[in-house]
Amino acid sequence: VNIGTAFHPLSYTLSCEALPETIELIQDFEMPTVCTSIRVSRDGQFILAAGTYKPRVRCYDTYQLSLKFERCLESDGELVTFDILSEDYSKLVFLHIDRYVEFHSQHGHYYKTRIPKFGRDFSYHYPSCDLYFVGASSEVFRLNLEQGRFLNSLQTDAAEINVCDINPVHQLFAAGTLEGRVDCWDPRVRSRVAVLDCALSSITDGTEVEGLPSVSALKFNGSLGMAVGTSTGQVLVYDLRSSRPLLVKDHYYGLPIKSLHFHDQLDLVLSADSKIIKMWNKDNGKVFSSIEPQANINDVCLYPGSGMLFTANEDPKMNTFYIPALGPAPHWCSFLDNLTEELEENPESTIYDDYKFVTRKDLENLGLTHLIGSPLLRAYMHGFFMDIRLYHKVKTMANPFAYEEYRKDRIRQKIEESRTQRVQLKKLPKVNKELAMKLMEESELPTRKKKKKGNVVDNLLSDDRFKVMFENPDYQVDERSEEFRLLNPIVSKVGEKRRQKLSHHSGLQQDEEEEEVEGRGSSEEEESSDDDDKSWVEEVREQRRLIRAEENRQQEPQRHSQPRFYQIKAGEEFRSFGDVARKQKMQKTSLEERLQREESSGRLNLNDTAVGSKQLTFTLKKVSMNYPELSCFVIFTGCLLVTAAGQMIMSMQL
């Protein structure tokens, strides 16, 4: 049953048929925007949640099933994490992203201080009243709350430290580093007692790793147990007496592990990344259950001694899940046990937990299309499920050097990032050089031109949001494609000039543009716009002609390579192909031109034709005129001819 926020046990009466799937348990169990962390006090009465925006903390009283109080924090920086130092809500510590540490008492804000480096996590050592802060530094900062001052820091070999935890039995302090190691310290002597390398241990035969695994979560269990979560989605279960993990569990999502909890009654481990919460046996890794909320997960809190857990999400609503198989309901909502008895179902194992979903295109890339229809692939929606071990083996065989290429690429990126701190020279990037040259030319325009363009070009090359476009080859603009040339004909023409500049290494040369003439009338602007439209249309036509010419040139070798065959029908004479072309050309000319050409060539015979010689002659006699002073004889002689082609010709002479 998913329990979210407000029903009192005395007022809740429903039959089994009308039992809802979601029950609101606590009133206003939500944040204005996002909840980042959630904790339960040690006495079990109060639930505290921190979120944004504005950074605030809300306290809920489980006895009243409602909100007890809400406080906005003094610092404006986003909250990283917080912890409860007392049995109830009277002593709270908040770590902000801007290095501030804020202390709250029962009445409200108490004190605020600042640590030297940006913090990521902290732990409280109860015997000595020391707060251990870790973050973007190789040092572990110690703040003694009894003396009210900082003590000597613990020096480590790591570049950065992500998480830390203190064993509740023998007070061993452990810190997870960016390099994938866990450093263990004894607070009594302030010396490092052991170093555990988790990065190499997290890589197994069935594990796909795309980077260096760093420690992202850490949790102790009793005196000898410990679980370590990595940034690549693996959970390692250790016995402190051994440097090798007892079990490696992969989430198969490749997301950093954000939270780890142990359930001692059933020997379970609850591990969560931003997508899913998995519950599995810590001895053999068998999956017990899993929860996948609708929103991304920021933090998970298990209510002690029960089957209830809370989640802080990237959503205003904070989720509450109750799983009866994990344990009974808390005493303040014991009525849930009676409700869930009627909803209990037979437990079913997760079928596709250790499977990888692949599409048909993925199978084609891996060369596994012949497995479609076999038991190795299970059809599901628009793809298939296949065993994750088989997927990793086939992918390794298809590209055995994928990890080496990824590693070299990451090293190259790190080197380039370190070079950015040096003196920058004005040079073109490796990707989209033409676009970068265009932006540089526009940035060097006169001041009036810049104002007209809105000063957007100046910051485009230096904007971090667009830097991937000039670094990743996948974002290369293909200016020779048909779509680009038709949509941007003038840009394509100008791009040719830029490519010539790049090929000759002549550098960036800016063409001086004429300034806009002031006081020009509206008619001139309309005429210029019409001219621009006409020129744009002409450029589009020119680009279409060039594209057709390129296609013809590409098809020309194929035409010459394949012979052409013609069939001669019975009763026909074979003539050269030039005669056929000449006849087609003659049909398009006028009658007078055809007669002149045939007479000049001597092929026209007026007496001997294929249909016989037919000649018509007529004479016009003298005609009396009304005007006696005008008299003459006009004689017309004409011949009507029929040629072999069946065309009638009238030849007249005066």
XYZ file of C-alpha atoms in Angstrom:
654
model
C 0.000 0.000 0.000
C 1.371 3.417 -0.983
C 0.575 5.803 1.869
C 1.045 9.456 1.167
C -0.840 12.059 3.457
C -4.398 12.415 5.994
C -6.723 9.926 7.503
C -7.368 9.555 11.213
C -7.826 5.956 12.373
C -11.027 6.762 14.239
C -12.691 8.316 11.209
C -11.538 5.747 8.646
C -14.084 3.003 7.895
C -14.167 1.359 4.455
C -15.202 -2.024 3.146
C -12.844 -4.299 1.205
C -14.544 -3.537 -2.106
C -14.016 0.211 -1.695
C -10.496 0.054 -0.257
C -8.296 2.653 -1.990
C -4.802 1.998 -3.313
C -3.425 5.242 -1.836
C -4.225 6.534 1.652
C -3.381 10.034 2.825
C -1.849 9.582 6.255
C -0.240 12.880 7.315
C -1.662 16.270 6.473
C 0.421 18.604 4.256
C 3.164 15.996 3.800
C 4.815 17.937 0.978
C 7.202 20.764 0.078
C 6.609 23.908 -2.009
C 8.978 22.746 -4.766
C 11.450 19.929 -4.022
C 12.357 17.828 -0.980
C 16.090 17.054 -0.676
C 16.462 15.194 2.651
C 14.181 13.444 5.136
C 14.917 12.099 8.658
C 13.078 10.467 11.589
C 13.934 11.433 15.171
C 15.332 8.725 17.431
C 12.223 8.669 19.602
C 10.130 8.013 16.455
C 7.666 10.831 17.118
C 8.860 13.453 14.634
C 9.557 13.365 10.907
C 11.704 16.224 9.586
C 12.036 17.105 5.908
C 14.192 19.776 4.262
C 13.684 21.255 0.816
C 13.393 24.337 -1.370
C 12.493 27.004 -2.335
C 13.163 29.090 -0.152
C 15.357 26.661 1.857
C 13.226 25.440 4.728
C 12.602 22.589 7.145
C 9.236 21.110 8.118
C 8.545 19.033 11.228
C 5.612 16.588 11.348
C 4.212 15.140 14.580
C 3.243 11.506 14.069
C 0.993 11.524 17.131
C -1.134 14.276 15.583
C -0.648 13.189 11.933
C -0.097 16.827 10.965
C 2.498 19.569 10.550
C 4.007 20.804 13.814
C 6.090 23.746 12.568
C 7.931 25.129 9.539
C 11.116 27.238 9.484
C 12.923 29.035 6.704
C 16.703 28.866 7.017
C 19.006 31.849 7.393
C 21.305 31.012 4.480
C 20.027 31.452 0.925
C 22.169 28.599 -0.402
C 20.577 25.292 -1.298
C 20.566 22.687 1.457
C 22.982 19.765 0.995
C 22.024 17.601 3.989
C 21.010 17.835 7.639
C 20.977 15.652 10.772
C 19.221 15.404 14.138
C 21.589 15.442 17.133
C 19.032 14.983 19.910
C 16.297 12.464 20.656
C 13.652 14.858 19.346
C 13.774 17.938 17.105
C 15.455 20.249 19.622
C 18.993 20.077 18.130
C 19.423 20.237 14.346
C 22.448 20.829 12.079
C 22.122 21.981 8.443
C 24.888 21.997 5.809
C 24.396 24.456 2.926
C 25.927 24.463 -0.514
C 27.623 27.845 0.141
C 29.811 26.346 2.984
C 27.573 27.595 5.794
C 26.738 25.327 8.745
C 23.565 26.317 10.555
C 22.525 25.165 14.049
C 18.937 25.185 15.288
C 17.575 24.646 18.746
C 14.012 24.071 19.880
C 13.071 27.736 19.647
C 14.639 28.284 16.194
C 17.929 29.532 14.716
C 20.834 29.314 17.196
C 24.198 29.816 15.441
C 25.812 29.886 12.003
C 29.442 29.274 11.010
C 31.387 28.455 7.883
C 33.763 25.637 6.866
C 36.882 26.247 4.693
C 35.753 24.137 1.702
C 32.471 23.229 0.068
C 30.881 20.431 2.070
C 29.102 17.334 0.782
C 28.370 15.308 3.930
C 28.978 15.241 7.680
C 28.708 12.841 10.653
C 28.417 13.393 14.398
C 30.687 11.586 16.857
C 28.696 11.399 20.097
C 31.482 10.443 22.571
C 33.627 13.476 21.702
C 30.890 15.861 20.436
C 32.782 16.307 17.157
C 31.256 17.061 13.786
C 33.232 15.605 10.865
C 32.751 17.530 7.573
C 33.893 16.175 4.194
C 33.678 17.786 0.781
C 35.710 19.208 -2.109
C 39.003 18.842 -0.255
C 41.483 16.210 0.873
C 40.927 17.204 4.515
C 38.274 16.130 6.989
C 37.304 19.171 9.078
C 36.474 18.644 12.755
C 34.224 21.026 14.676
C 33.944 20.400 18.432
C 30.541 21.478 19.706
C 31.575 21.361 23.369
C 34.500 23.769 22.943
C 32.925 25.682 20.060
C 36.009 25.665 17.827
C 37.630 23.806 14.935
C 40.200 21.111 15.755
C 43.078 19.815 13.648
C 41.844 18.318 10.401
C 42.348 14.732 9.267
C 44.567 14.633 6.185
C 43.790 12.055 3.474
C 45.349 11.165 0.101
C 42.123 11.745 -1.840
C 41.424 14.713 -4.065
C 37.791 14.970 -2.885
C 35.594 13.149 -0.372
C 31.932 12.488 -1.147
C 30.381 10.748 1.909
C 31.207 9.680 5.451
C 29.725 7.583 8.269
C 30.527 6.542 11.849
C 30.022 3.012 13.150
C 27.559 3.146 16.068
C 29.283 0.228 17.923
C 33.032 0.959 17.959
C 32.896 4.537 16.506
C 35.083 3.824 13.455
C 34.992 6.785 11.063
C 34.887 5.966 7.311
C 35.088 8.388 4.363
C 34.320 7.536 0.722
C 36.579 9.300 -1.789
C 36.312 10.362 -5.403
C 38.942 7.781 -6.443
C 36.742 4.897 -5.269
C 38.469 4.228 -1.925
C 37.191 4.129 1.645
C 39.542 5.558 4.302
C 38.934 4.318 7.857
C 40.037 6.386 10.875
C 40.097 5.761 14.613
C 38.814 8.939 16.357
C 40.649 8.048 19.566
C 44.121 8.333 18.013
C 43.223 10.442 14.941
C 45.152 8.154 12.583
C 44.130 6.186 9.525
C 43.835 2.493 10.259
C 42.930 1.070 6.833
C 42.286 1.898 3.172
C 39.739 -0.094 1.177
C 39.839 0.021 -2.648
C 36.262 -0.365 -3.899
C 36.719 0.789 -7.508
C 38.457 -2.378 -8.737
C 36.249 -4.663 -6.659
C 33.059 -3.243 -8.216
C 34.072 -4.411 -11.718
C 32.957 -8.017 -12.265
C 32.288 -10.200 -15.298
C 28.658 -9.117 -15.642
C 29.233 -5.462 -14.827
C 29.331 -2.734 -17.470
C 31.325 0.273 -16.244
C 31.685 3.462 -18.292
C 33.934 5.419 -15.948
C 35.930 5.363 -12.735
C 33.597 4.245 -9.887
C 33.677 6.709 -7.010
C 32.022 6.180 -3.627
C 28.612 7.879 -3.481
C 26.988 6.180 -0.433
C 28.249 4.548 2.751
C 26.465 2.726 5.599
C 27.599 0.589 8.559
C 25.699 -2.459 9.819
C 26.580 -3.578 13.302
C 30.216 -3.831 14.240
C 31.569 -5.703 11.210
C 29.178 -5.052 8.301
C 29.422 -2.213 5.797
C 27.794 -1.406 2.442
C 29.391 0.882 -0.158
C 27.521 2.429 -3.086
C 29.355 3.615 -6.199
C 28.633 6.315 -8.749
C 28.260 3.691 -11.498
C 25.327 1.914 -9.808
C 26.967 -0.968 -7.860
C 26.542 -1.855 -4.173
C 29.368 -3.714 -2.402
C 28.763 -5.557 0.884
C 31.896 -5.909 3.054
C 33.001 -7.631 6.182
C 35.510 -5.292 7.825
C 37.843 -8.211 8.430
C 38.351 -8.703 4.679
C 39.399 -6.380 1.857
C 37.282 -8.264 -0.704
C 33.535 -7.711 -0.924
C 31.186 -10.509 0.077
C 28.716 -9.532 -2.641
C 28.474 -7.046 -5.521
C 24.951 -6.021 -6.536
C 24.379 -4.017 -9.719
C 21.314 -1.816 -10.235
C 21.782 -1.981 -14.052
C 20.806 1.671 -14.455
C 24.264 3.250 -14.329
C 23.054 5.886 -11.841
C 24.851 6.812 -8.589
C 23.651 5.101 -5.439
C 22.132 7.773 -3.197
C 20.977 5.899 -0.100
C 21.759 2.641 1.741
C 19.886 1.031 4.645
C 19.997 -2.334 6.417
C 16.911 -4.255 7.542
C 18.198 -6.542 10.295
C 15.012 -8.569 10.828
C 15.051 -10.017 7.283
C 18.786 -9.519 6.502
C 17.956 -7.159 3.653
C 19.732 -4.225 2.062
C 17.676 -1.272 0.797
C 19.643 0.532 -1.907
C 18.286 3.458 -3.898
C 19.381 5.512 -6.867
C 17.442 8.363 -8.453
C 15.148 5.928 -10.312
C 14.407 2.876 -8.153
C 14.574 1.441 -4.612
C 15.725 -2.170 -4.524
C 15.427 -4.550 -1.584
C 17.621 -7.656 -1.723
C 19.214 -10.236 0.534
C 22.657 -9.201 1.741
C 23.989 -12.802 1.659
C 23.017 -13.974 -1.842
C 21.689 -10.845 -3.566
C 18.242 -12.334 -4.278
C 15.707 -9.586 -4.942
C 13.001 -9.244 -2.329
C 11.063 -6.318 -3.815
C 11.513 -2.994 -5.577
C 9.751 0.373 -5.692
C 9.891 2.777 -8.624
C 8.261 6.165 -7.841
C 7.041 8.516 -10.546
C 9.539 11.268 -9.629
C 13.318 11.023 -9.163
C 14.509 10.066 -5.688
C 16.725 12.348 -3.606
C 16.741 10.522 -0.252
C 15.199 7.487 1.479
C 14.446 7.124 5.192
C 13.417 3.816 6.807
C 11.222 4.105 9.879
C 13.003 1.998 12.526
C 11.425 -1.323 13.488
C 8.669 -1.249 10.855
C 7.909 -1.843 7.217
C 7.392 1.845 6.403
C 9.780 4.079 4.505
C 9.713 7.699 3.307
C 11.206 9.147 0.131
C 12.298 12.699 -0.711
C 11.647 13.303 -4.425
C 12.164 15.859 -7.169
C 8.520 16.703 -6.658
C 6.499 18.638 -4.077
C 4.884 15.415 -2.831
C 6.856 13.230 -0.394
C 5.995 9.545 -0.725
C 5.308 7.113 2.091
C 5.422 3.379 1.352
C 4.263 0.635 3.680
C 5.325 -2.950 2.911
C 3.742 -5.403 5.402
C 6.286 -8.116 4.502
C 9.106 -5.939 5.882
C 7.512 -5.471 9.290
C 4.492 -4.188 11.177
C 3.108 -0.690 10.885
C 4.356 1.938 13.369
C 2.346 2.279 16.562
C 0.936 5.661 15.534
C -0.710 4.104 12.451
C -1.296 0.524 13.636
C -4.695 0.498 11.914
C -2.855 -0.107 8.634
C -2.240 -3.753 9.568
C -5.986 -4.429 9.599
C -6.405 -2.763 6.199
C -3.556 -4.563 4.469
C -4.630 -8.039 5.573
C -7.438 -7.915 3.019
C -5.080 -6.710 0.270
C -2.374 -9.298 0.848
C -1.369 -11.142 -2.312
C 0.870 -14.077 -3.026
C 4.453 -12.880 -3.417
C 5.796 -13.089 -6.968
C 9.444 -12.895 -7.927
C 10.561 -10.193 -10.312
C 10.841 -11.795 -13.750
C 12.957 -9.210 -15.578
C 15.290 -8.078 -12.791
C 18.519 -9.396 -14.336
C 17.547 -8.699 -17.942
C 18.444 -5.972 -20.391
C 15.832 -4.381 -22.660
C 17.036 -4.071 -26.262
C 15.327 -2.894 -29.426
C 15.510 -4.482 -32.855
C 18.058 -1.858 -33.911
C 20.280 -2.813 -30.957
C 20.103 -6.445 -32.038
C 21.152 -5.480 -35.561
C 24.151 -3.550 -34.220
C 25.182 -6.520 -32.080
C 24.495 -9.067 -34.841
C 21.918 -11.014 -32.814
C 18.902 -10.811 -35.120
C 19.072 -14.596 -35.623
C 18.104 -15.050 -31.953
C 14.647 -13.532 -32.478
C 12.109 -16.226 -31.671
C 14.515 -18.226 -29.507
C 14.224 -18.588 -25.694
C 17.194 -16.210 -25.289
C 14.992 -13.232 -26.264
C 11.649 -12.462 -24.657
C 9.461 -10.198 -26.738
C 8.102 -7.210 -24.829
C 6.356 -4.158 -26.340
C 8.612 -2.748 -29.105
C 11.715 -4.739 -28.161
C 13.068 -7.763 -26.340
C 14.467 -8.760 -22.940
C 17.758 -10.621 -22.945
C 20.010 -11.861 -20.150
C 22.280 -9.095 -18.917
C 25.320 -11.415 -18.850
C 24.803 -12.407 -22.483
C 24.400 -8.719 -23.416
C 27.694 -7.744 -21.762
C 29.592 -10.617 -23.383
C 28.273 -9.851 -26.865
C 28.920 -6.125 -26.480
C 32.474 -6.828 -25.343
C 33.051 -9.044 -28.395
C 31.519 -6.460 -30.742
C 33.724 -3.649 -29.459
C 36.463 -4.956 -27.130
C 38.244 -1.589 -26.940
C 35.202 0.493 -25.953
C 36.418 1.059 -22.402
C 39.919 2.002 -23.543
C 38.514 4.503 -26.027
C 36.232 5.957 -23.363
C 39.153 6.195 -20.934
C 41.364 7.987 -23.464
C 38.549 10.369 -24.312
C 38.009 11.213 -20.638
C 41.743 11.801 -20.156
C 41.783 14.098 -23.170
C 38.809 16.058 -21.795
C 40.513 16.424 -18.398
C 43.677 17.736 -20.070
C 41.683 20.234 -22.120
C 39.835 21.396 -19.005
C 43.152 22.008 -17.235
C 44.414 23.973 -20.234
C 41.501 26.387 -19.997
C 43.126 27.891 -16.899
C 46.102 29.027 -18.967
C 46.335 32.079 -21.187
C 43.705 31.717 -23.895
C 44.657 32.299 -27.519
C 42.182 33.251 -30.186
C 41.840 30.014 -32.143
C 39.062 28.007 -33.717
C 37.563 24.931 -32.014
C 37.879 21.439 -33.447
C 34.141 21.072 -34.148
C 32.000 23.451 -36.236
C 34.886 25.686 -37.307
C 32.765 27.427 -39.962
C 30.084 28.317 -37.418
C 32.687 29.581 -34.957
C 34.288 31.713 -37.681
C 30.881 33.164 -38.529
C 30.218 34.015 -34.879
C 33.638 35.626 -34.529
C 33.047 37.721 -37.636
C 29.669 38.863 -36.334
C 31.166 39.670 -32.929
C 33.651 42.007 -34.655
C 30.934 44.023 -36.400
C 30.652 47.733 -35.672
C 28.772 48.857 -32.570
C 25.557 49.722 -34.437
C 25.438 46.290 -36.034
C 25.905 44.641 -32.649
C 23.019 46.582 -31.158
C 20.825 45.554 -34.061
C 21.605 41.857 -33.451
C 20.942 42.129 -29.734
C 24.493 41.414 -28.458
C 23.734 37.688 -28.442
C 26.736 36.680 -30.518
C 29.303 38.021 -28.056
C 28.488 35.485 -25.358
C 27.551 32.504 -27.545
C 31.065 31.102 -27.856
C 31.788 31.594 -24.168
C 28.413 30.301 -22.927
C 28.696 26.936 -21.143
C 25.281 25.877 -22.426
C 26.580 25.766 -26.022
C 30.164 24.585 -25.453
C 29.268 20.974 -26.280
C 28.347 22.099 -29.806
C 32.011 23.060 -30.383
C 33.525 20.024 -28.575
C 31.415 16.964 -29.390
C 31.774 15.716 -33.004
C 28.150 14.487 -32.919
C 27.020 18.121 -33.167
C 28.912 18.811 -36.411
C 26.778 20.823 -38.866
C 26.748 19.265 -42.349
C 26.545 22.311 -44.592
C 26.799 20.183 -47.754
C 23.550 18.332 -47.070
C 20.561 18.963 -49.307
C 18.344 20.244 -46.483
C 20.891 22.811 -45.299
C 21.597 24.111 -48.815
C 17.897 24.558 -49.652
C 17.006 26.216 -46.341
C 20.094 28.424 -46.254
C 21.156 29.048 -49.866
C 22.940 32.317 -49.165
C 24.558 30.909 -46.030
C 25.810 27.959 -48.063
C 27.370 30.293 -50.589
C 29.099 32.297 -47.879
C 30.164 29.063 -46.162
C 32.186 28.108 -49.240
C 34.279 31.243 -48.783
C 34.857 30.415 -45.128
C 35.967 26.897 -46.008
C 38.449 28.340 -48.491
C 39.839 30.548 -45.731
C 40.229 27.558 -43.443
C 41.943 25.478 -46.129
C 44.541 28.167 -46.849
C 45.105 28.921 -43.130
C 44.836 32.608 -43.782
C 43.116 33.294 -40.446
C 40.028 35.256 -39.730
C 39.573 38.293 -41.965
C 36.578 40.458 -41.497
C 34.892 42.026 -44.512
C 33.895 45.583 -43.859
C 30.164 46.002 -44.262
C 28.671 49.259 -45.356
C 26.752 51.084 -42.695
C 23.043 51.538 -43.080
C 22.087 54.835 -44.704
C 20.063 57.019 -42.378
C 16.888 58.755 -43.492
C 15.953 56.227 -46.133
C 12.250 56.177 -47.016
C 9.864 53.311 -46.541
C 9.580 52.737 -50.284
C 13.315 52.096 -50.528
C 13.083 49.592 -47.656
C 10.238 47.797 -49.414
C 12.216 47.718 -52.657
C 15.269 46.346 -50.842
C 13.150 43.674 -49.166
C 11.686 42.712 -52.558
C 15.185 42.503 -54.005
C 16.254 40.293 -51.095
C 13.294 37.979 -51.701
C 14.104 37.770 -55.412
C 17.757 37.062 -54.708
C 16.770 34.406 -52.155
C 14.484 32.686 -54.701
C 17.214 32.795 -57.324
C 19.690 31.306 -54.895
C 17.254 28.493 -54.047
C 16.809 27.715 -57.751
C 20.551 27.759 -58.259
C 21.049 25.376 -55.356
C 18.404 23.019 -56.757
C 20.144 23.060 -60.136
C 23.486 22.299 -58.506
C 21.982 19.449 -56.508
C 20.459 17.914 -59.655
C 23.767 18.292 -61.464
C 25.579 16.542 -58.613
C 23.048 13.708 -58.683
C 23.497 13.351 -62.450
C 27.286 13.252 -62.060
C 26.931 10.558 -59.421
C 24.632 8.515 -61.652
C 26.736 9.054 -64.801
C 29.319 6.333 -64.034
C 26.499 3.861 -63.478
C 24.972 4.727 -66.848
C 28.250 4.208 -68.672
C 29.033 1.011 -66.842
C 25.757 -0.676 -67.873
C 25.205 -1.345 -71.668
C 21.930 -0.305 -73.304
C 20.037 -2.796 -75.527
C 17.479 -2.007 -78.265
C 15.154 -4.388 -80.124
C 14.708 -4.135 -83.924
C 11.243 -5.212 -85.033
C 10.555 -7.254 -88.207
C 10.555 -5.203 -91.403
C 12.692 -2.427 -89.951
C 16.156 -1.403 -91.034
C 18.913 -0.771 -88.514
C 20.074 2.797 -88.559
C 22.423 4.637 -86.357
C 21.106 6.216 -83.196
C 22.089 9.576 -84.588
C 19.326 9.286 -87.258
C 16.695 8.857 -84.554
C 17.946 11.884 -82.694
C 18.085 13.867 -85.966
C 14.467 12.986 -86.783
C 13.296 14.035 -83.356
C 15.122 17.324 -83.789
C 13.607 17.884 -87.240
C 10.080 17.430 -85.904
C 10.549 20.417 -83.617
C 11.558 22.780 -86.470
C 9.166 24.697 -88.750
C 7.948 23.561 -92.188
C 9.983 26.163 -94.066
C 13.236 25.144 -92.354
C 12.645 21.462 -93.089
C 12.032 22.198 -96.840
C 15.122 24.322 -97.070
C 17.278 21.640 -95.437
C 15.896 18.888 -97.686
C 16.356 20.958 -100.859
C 19.896 21.889 -99.927
C 20.765 18.255 -99.205
C 19.145 17.031 -102.476
C 16.846 14.590 -100.712
C 13.637 16.401 -101.832
C 12.275 15.020 -105.179
C 9.025 16.596 -106.299
C 8.234 14.114 -109.114
C 9.125 10.735 -107.697
C 7.441 10.128 -104.352
C 6.332 7.026 -102.495
C 2.573 7.704 -103.001
C 2.857 8.648 -106.690
C 3.463 11.847 -108.626
C 0.567 14.246 -108.200
C 0.817 17.760 -109.591
C -1.771 20.519 -109.721
C -1.299 23.500 -111.993
C -3.654 26.438 -112.274
C -3.541 29.756 -114.217
C -5.308 33.029 -113.453
C -6.563 34.769 -116.595
C -6.921 38.451 -117.276
C -9.486 40.095 -115.063
C -11.366 43.199 -116.128
C -10.714 46.127 -113.832
C -13.015 48.972 -112.878
C -10.182 51.361 -113.450
C -9.216 51.412 -117.150
C -5.939 53.058 -116.459
C -4.818 50.035 -114.450
C -4.533 46.798 -116.436
C -2.080 43.997 -116.094
C -1.774 40.274 -116.331
C -1.091 38.324 -113.164
C -0.395 34.656 -113.595
C 0.057 32.338 -110.618
C 1.402 28.901 -111.084
C 1.338 26.493 -108.217
C 2.130 22.867 -107.508
C 0.514 20.704 -104.840
C 2.904 17.969 -103.726
C 2.643 15.037 -101.344
C 5.945 13.801 -99.937
C 6.863 10.291 -98.854
C 6.220 11.255 -95.264
C 2.587 12.040 -96.104
C 3.019 15.803 -95.747
C 1.250 18.130 -98.233
C 3.378 20.928 -99.688
C 2.172 23.967 -101.699
C 4.754 25.539 -103.909
C 3.746 28.832 -105.498
C 5.458 31.003 -108.040
C 4.598 34.480 -109.232
